CSV table of C-alpha atoms and ligand atoms in Angstrom, one decimal:
chain,number,residue,atom,x,y,z
A,7,MET,CA,-18.1,-15.8,-20.3
A,8,ALA,CA,-15.8,-13.0,-19.2
A,9,GLN,CA,-16.1,-12.2,-15.5
A,10,THR,CA,-16.9,-8.6,-14.4
A,11,PRO,CA,-13.9,-7.5,-12.3
A,12,HIS,CA,-14.4,-6.2,-8.8
A,13,THR,CA,-13.2,-2.6,-8.8
A,14,VAL,CA,-11.2,-1.5,-5.7
A,15,ARG,CA,-11.5,2.3,-5.2
A,16,TRP,CA,-8.2,3.6,-3.8
A,17,GLY,CA,-7.4,6.7,-1.8
A,18,ILE,CA,-3.8,7.7,-1.9
A,19,LEU,CA,-2.5,9.1,1.4
A,20,ALA,CA,0.8,11.1,0.7
A,21,THR,CA,2.4,12.1,-2.6
A,22,GLY,CA,6.1,11.2,-2.4
A,23,PHE,CA,8.4,8.9,-4.3
A,24,ILE,CA,6.9,5.5,-3.6
A,25,ALA,CA,3.3,6.8,-3.9
A,26,GLN,CA,4.1,7.8,-7.4
A,27,MET,CA,5.7,4.4,-8.2
A,28,PHE,CA,2.8,2.6,-6.6
A,29,VAL,CA,0.0,4.4,-8.5
A,30,ARG,CA,1.8,3.9,-11.8
A,31,ASP,CA,2.0,0.2,-11.1
A,32,LEU,CA,-1.5,0.0,-9.7
A,33,LEU,CA,-3.0,1.4,-12.9
A,34,CYS,CA,-1.2,-1.1,-15.2
A,35,ASN,CA,-3.7,-3.4,-16.9
A,36,PRO,CA,-4.2,-6.4,-14.5
A,37,ALA,CA,-4.5,-8.7,-17.6
A,38,LEU,CA,-0.8,-8.2,-18.1
A,39,ARG,CA,-0.3,-10.4,-15.0
A,40,ASP,CA,-3.1,-12.8,-15.9
A,41,VAL,CA,-5.6,-11.2,-13.4
A,42,SER,CA,-9.2,-10.7,-14.5
A,43,ASP,CA,-11.2,-10.7,-11.3
A,44,VAL,CA,-10.1,-7.3,-9.9
A,45,ALA,CA,-9.6,-3.8,-11.3
A,46,HIS,CA,-8.1,-0.7,-9.6
A,47,LYS,CA,-9.2,2.9,-9.7
A,48,VAL,CA,-7.7,5.9,-7.9
A,49,VAL,CA,-10.7,7.9,-6.7
A,50,ALA,CA,-8.9,10.3,-4.3
A,51,VAL,CA,-5.5,11.7,-3.5
A,52,ALA,CA,-4.5,13.6,-0.3
A,53,SER,CA,-1.4,15.6,0.4
A,54,SER,CA,-0.7,16.7,4.0
A,55,ARG,CA,0.5,20.1,2.6
A,56,SER,CA,-2.2,21.3,0.2
A,57,LYS,CA,-4.8,20.4,-2.4
A,58,GLU,CA,-2.4,21.8,-5.0
A,59,SER,CA,0.3,19.2,-4.1
A,60,ALA,CA,-2.3,16.5,-4.6
A,61,ALA,CA,-3.1,18.0,-8.1
A,62,GLY,CA,0.7,18.0,-8.8
A,63,PHE,CA,0.8,14.3,-8.0
A,64,LEU,CA,-1.8,13.5,-10.6
A,65,GLU,CA,0.3,15.2,-13.2
A,66,LYS,CA,3.4,13.3,-12.2
A,67,VAL,CA,1.6,10.0,-12.5
A,68,ASN,CA,-0.2,11.0,-15.7
A,69,LEU,CA,-3.6,10.5,-14.2
A,70,ALA,CA,-6.5,12.5,-15.6
A,71,PRO,CA,-8.2,14.6,-12.9
A,72,GLU,CA,-11.8,13.6,-13.8
A,73,GLY,CA,-13.3,11.4,-11.1
A,74,VAL,CA,-10.4,12.0,-8.7
A,75,GLN,CA,-11.1,13.9,-5.5
A,76,LEU,CA,-8.1,16.0,-4.3
A,77,TYR,CA,-7.6,16.8,-0.6
A,78,GLY,CA,-5.2,18.9,1.4
A,79,SER,CA,-5.5,16.8,4.5
A,80,TYR,CA,-5.5,13.1,5.3
A,81,ALA,CA,-8.6,13.5,7.5
A,82,GLU,CA,-10.6,14.5,4.5
A,83,LEU,CA,-9.4,11.5,2.5
A,84,VAL,CA,-10.4,8.9,5.1
A,85,SER,CA,-13.9,10.6,5.3
A,86,ASP,CA,-14.5,10.1,1.6
A,87,PRO,CA,-17.3,7.5,1.3
A,88,ASP,CA,-16.1,6.5,-2.2
A,89,VAL,CA,-12.7,5.3,-0.9
A,90,ASP,CA,-12.6,1.5,-0.3
A,91,CYS,CA,-8.9,1.2,0.5
A,92,VAL,CA,-6.3,3.7,1.7
A,93,TYR,CA,-2.7,3.4,0.6
A,94,VAL,CA,-0.4,4.9,3.3
A,95,ALA,CA,2.9,6.2,1.8
A,96,THR,CA,4.2,8.5,4.5
A,97,PRO,CA,7.6,8.0,6.3
A,98,HIS,CA,7.9,5.2,8.9
A,99,SER,CA,7.4,7.7,11.8
A,100,HIS,CA,3.9,8.4,10.6
A,101,HIS,CA,2.6,5.0,9.5
A,102,PHE,CA,0.9,4.2,12.8
A,103,GLN,CA,-1.0,7.5,13.1
A,104,ASN,CA,-2.0,7.5,9.4
A,105,ALA,CA,-3.0,3.9,9.2
A,106,MET,CA,-5.0,4.3,12.5
A,107,LEU,CA,-6.8,7.3,11.1
A,108,ALA,CA,-7.9,5.3,8.1
A,109,LEU,CA,-8.8,2.1,10.0
A,110,SER,CA,-10.8,4.1,12.5
A,111,ALA,CA,-12.8,5.6,9.6
A,112,GLY,CA,-13.6,2.0,8.5
A,113,LYS,CA,-11.2,1.9,5.6
A,114,ASN,CA,-9.2,-1.1,4.3
A,115,VAL,CA,-5.5,-0.2,4.5
A,116,LEU,CA,-2.3,-1.0,2.6
A,117,CYS,CA,0.6,0.6,4.5
A,118,GLU,CA,4.1,1.0,3.3
A,119,LYS,CA,7.0,-0.7,5.0
A,120,ALA,CA,8.4,-0.5,7.6
A,121,PHE,CA,4.9,-1.1,8.9
A,122,THR,CA,5.3,0.5,12.3
A,123,VAL,CA,8.1,1.7,14.5
A,124,THR,CA,7.2,-0.7,17.4
A,125,ALA,CA,5.6,-4.1,17.7
A,126,SER,CA,3.0,-2.6,20.0
A,127,GLN,CA,1.9,-0.2,17.3
A,128,ALA,CA,1.5,-3.1,14.9
A,129,ARG,CA,-0.6,-5.0,17.4
A,130,LYS,CA,-2.9,-2.0,17.9
A,131,LEU,CA,-3.4,-1.6,14.2
A,132,ALA,CA,-4.2,-5.3,13.8
A,133,GLU,CA,-6.7,-5.1,16.7
A,134,THR,CA,-8.4,-2.1,15.2
A,135,ALA,CA,-8.6,-3.7,11.7
A,136,ARG,CA,-10.2,-6.8,13.3
A,137,ALA,CA,-12.6,-4.7,15.3
A,138,LYS,CA,-13.6,-2.8,12.2
A,139,ASN,CA,-13.6,-5.9,10.1
A,140,VAL,CA,-11.4,-4.4,7.4
A,141,PHE,CA,-8.3,-5.5,5.5
A,142,LEU,CA,-4.8,-4.4,6.7
A,143,MET,CA,-1.5,-5.3,5.1
A,144,GLU,CA,2.1,-4.1,4.9
A,145,ALA,CA,3.2,-3.2,1.4
A,146,VAL,CA,6.1,-5.7,1.1
A,147,TRP,CA,5.9,-6.3,-2.7
A,148,THR,CA,9.1,-8.5,-2.7
A,149,ARG,CA,7.0,-11.0,-0.6
A,150,TYR,CA,5.2,-11.9,-3.9
A,151,PHE,CA,8.3,-12.5,-6.0
A,152,PRO,CA,8.2,-16.1,-7.5
A,153,SER,CA,11.6,-16.8,-5.8
A,154,GLU,CA,9.9,-16.0,-2.5
A,155,HIS,CA,7.2,-18.5,-3.1
A,156,GLN,CA,9.8,-21.1,-3.8
A,157,ARG,CA,11.7,-20.2,-0.6
A,158,SER,CA,8.6,-20.3,1.6
A,159,GLY,CA,7.2,-23.4,-0.1
A,160,SER,CA,10.2,-25.6,0.1
A,161,TRP,CA,13.4,-24.2,1.6
A,162,SER,CA,11.7,-23.1,4.8
A,163,SER,CA,10.1,-26.4,5.6
A,164,PRO,CA,11.8,-27.9,8.7
A,165,GLY,CA,15.0,-29.8,7.9
A,166,ALA,CA,14.8,-29.1,4.1
A,167,ILE,CA,18.2,-27.5,3.9
A,168,GLY,CA,19.7,-28.7,7.2
A,169,THR,CA,20.8,-26.3,9.9
A,170,VAL,CA,21.2,-22.7,8.8
A,171,TYR,CA,24.3,-21.1,10.3
A,172,ARG,CA,24.6,-17.9,8.2
A,173,VAL,CA,22.4,-16.0,5.8
A,174,ILE,CA,23.6,-13.3,3.3
A,175,GLY,CA,20.9,-11.3,1.6
A,176,GLU,CA,21.2,-8.9,-1.3
A,177,TRP,CA,18.8,-6.5,-3.1
A,178,SER,CA,19.4,-6.5,-6.8
B,30,LIG,N1,7.8,-0.8,-0.8
B,30,LIG,C1,8.9,-0.2,-1.3
B,30,LIG,O1,9.5,-0.7,-2.3
B,30,LIG,C2,9.3,1.2,-0.8
B,30,LIG,C3,8.7,1.6,0.3
B,30,LIG,N2,9.1,2.9,0.8
B,30,LIG,C4,8.5,3.3,2.0
B,30,LIG,O2,7.5,4.3,1.8
B,30,LIG,C5,7.5,5.3,2.8
B,30,LIG,C6,7.7,6.7,2.1
B,30,LIG,O3,8.9,6.7,1.4
B,30,LIG,P1,9.2,7.7,0.2
B,30,LIG,O4,8.0,7.8,-0.7
B,30,LIG,O5,10.5,7.4,-0.4
B,30,LIG,O6,9.3,9.1,1.0
B,30,LIG,P2,9.0,10.6,0.4
B,30,LIG,O7,9.7,11.5,1.4
B,30,LIG,O8,9.3,10.7,-1.0
B,30,LIG,O9,7.4,10.8,0.6
B,30,LIG,C7,6.8,10.8,1.8
B,30,LIG,C8,5.5,11.6,1.7
B,30,LIG,O10,4.9,11.5,3.0
B,30,LIG,C9,4.2,12.8,3.2
B,30,LIG,N3,4.5,13.2,4.5
B,30,LIG,C10,3.5,13.4,5.5
B,30,LIG,N4,4.1,13.9,6.6
B,30,LIG,C11,5.4,14.0,6.4
B,30,LIG,C12,6.5,14.4,7.2
B,30,LIG,N5,6.3,14.8,8.5
B,30,LIG,N6,7.7,14.4,6.6
B,30,LIG,C13,7.9,14.0,5.4
B,30,LIG,N7,6.9,13.5,4.6
B,30,LIG,C14,5.7,13.6,5.1
B,30,LIG,C15,4.6,13.8,2.1
B,30,LIG,O11,3.5,13.8,1.2
B,30,LIG,P3,2.3,14.9,1.3
B,30,LIG,O12,2.8,15.9,2.3
B,30,LIG,O13,2.1,15.3,-0.1
B,30,LIG,O14,1.2,14.1,1.8
B,30,LIG,C16,5.8,13.1,1.5
B,30,LIG,O15,5.9,13.4,0.1
B,30,LIG,C17,8.7,4.9,3.7
B,30,LIG,O16,8.1,4.3,4.8
B,30,LIG,C18,9.5,4.0,2.9
B,30,LIG,O17,10.2,3.0,3.7
B,30,LIG,C19,9.9,3.7,0.1
B,30,LIG,C20,10.5,3.2,-1.1
B,30,LIG,C21,10.2,1.9,-1.6
B,31,LIG,O1,12.6,0.7,0.2
B,31,LIG,C1,12.8,0.2,-0.8
B,31,LIG,O2,13.3,0.9,-1.8
B,31,LIG,C2,13.9,0.3,-2.9
B,31,LIG,C3,13.2,-1.0,-3.3
B,31,LIG,O3,13.8,-1.7,-4.3
B,31,LIG,C4,13.1,-1.9,-2.1
B,31,LIG,O4,12.4,-3.0,-2.4
B,31,LIG,C5,12.4,-1.2,-0.9
B,31,LIG,O5,12.6,-2.0,0.2
């Protein structure tokens, strides 16, 4: 019998380039990647500038406005009781304050990379997430590439490839 998927209700914090990419991907049918136990719904979008910017975002990602709350501030977004998880897509300089705002409101958080500017900020976010018993993760999608699983599964085990003297990386 088909399983009823758990629906995660997302609040999108910021409306720039990667937020648009993220929402388009988020709303792809999970069955396309053989996933049936979870579904995703965008229930709120906030722009730091205005509610109109948030409305413009919906148009850019081809998302119908019905059932989506629009906010002109991040504080309003994290206060929305219908939001389960906040996706933080602001510049690095603002990740700490924005993720902390959402965690403090008891929201689960997915925060864009680079996670924080200092290690101390990252520790504070992790401590807050633990205290609030919510999920917190940095949005490093490349971590989930099949090649990365191979690398972490075999190449990185002690001694598997001998002593590493030099590493050259490339994004392609
Ligand atoms: N995982 C990945 O593959 C990628 C991750 N990123 C990461 O995502 C983050 C955002 O990058 P990107 O989307 O390219 O950036 P953009 O400049 O396109 O968008 C950032 C958005 O943050 C909001 N914002 C809030 N405060 C400020 C501020 N003081 N200055 C500028 N913007 C502000 C704005 O939205 P509004 O005012 O409407 O809320 C703005 O549109 C970065 O940390 C970047 O590293 C970027 C690209 C790829
Ligand atoms: O910031 C980024 O922008 C481009 C992406 O391809 C890359 O994975 C990411 O780190």
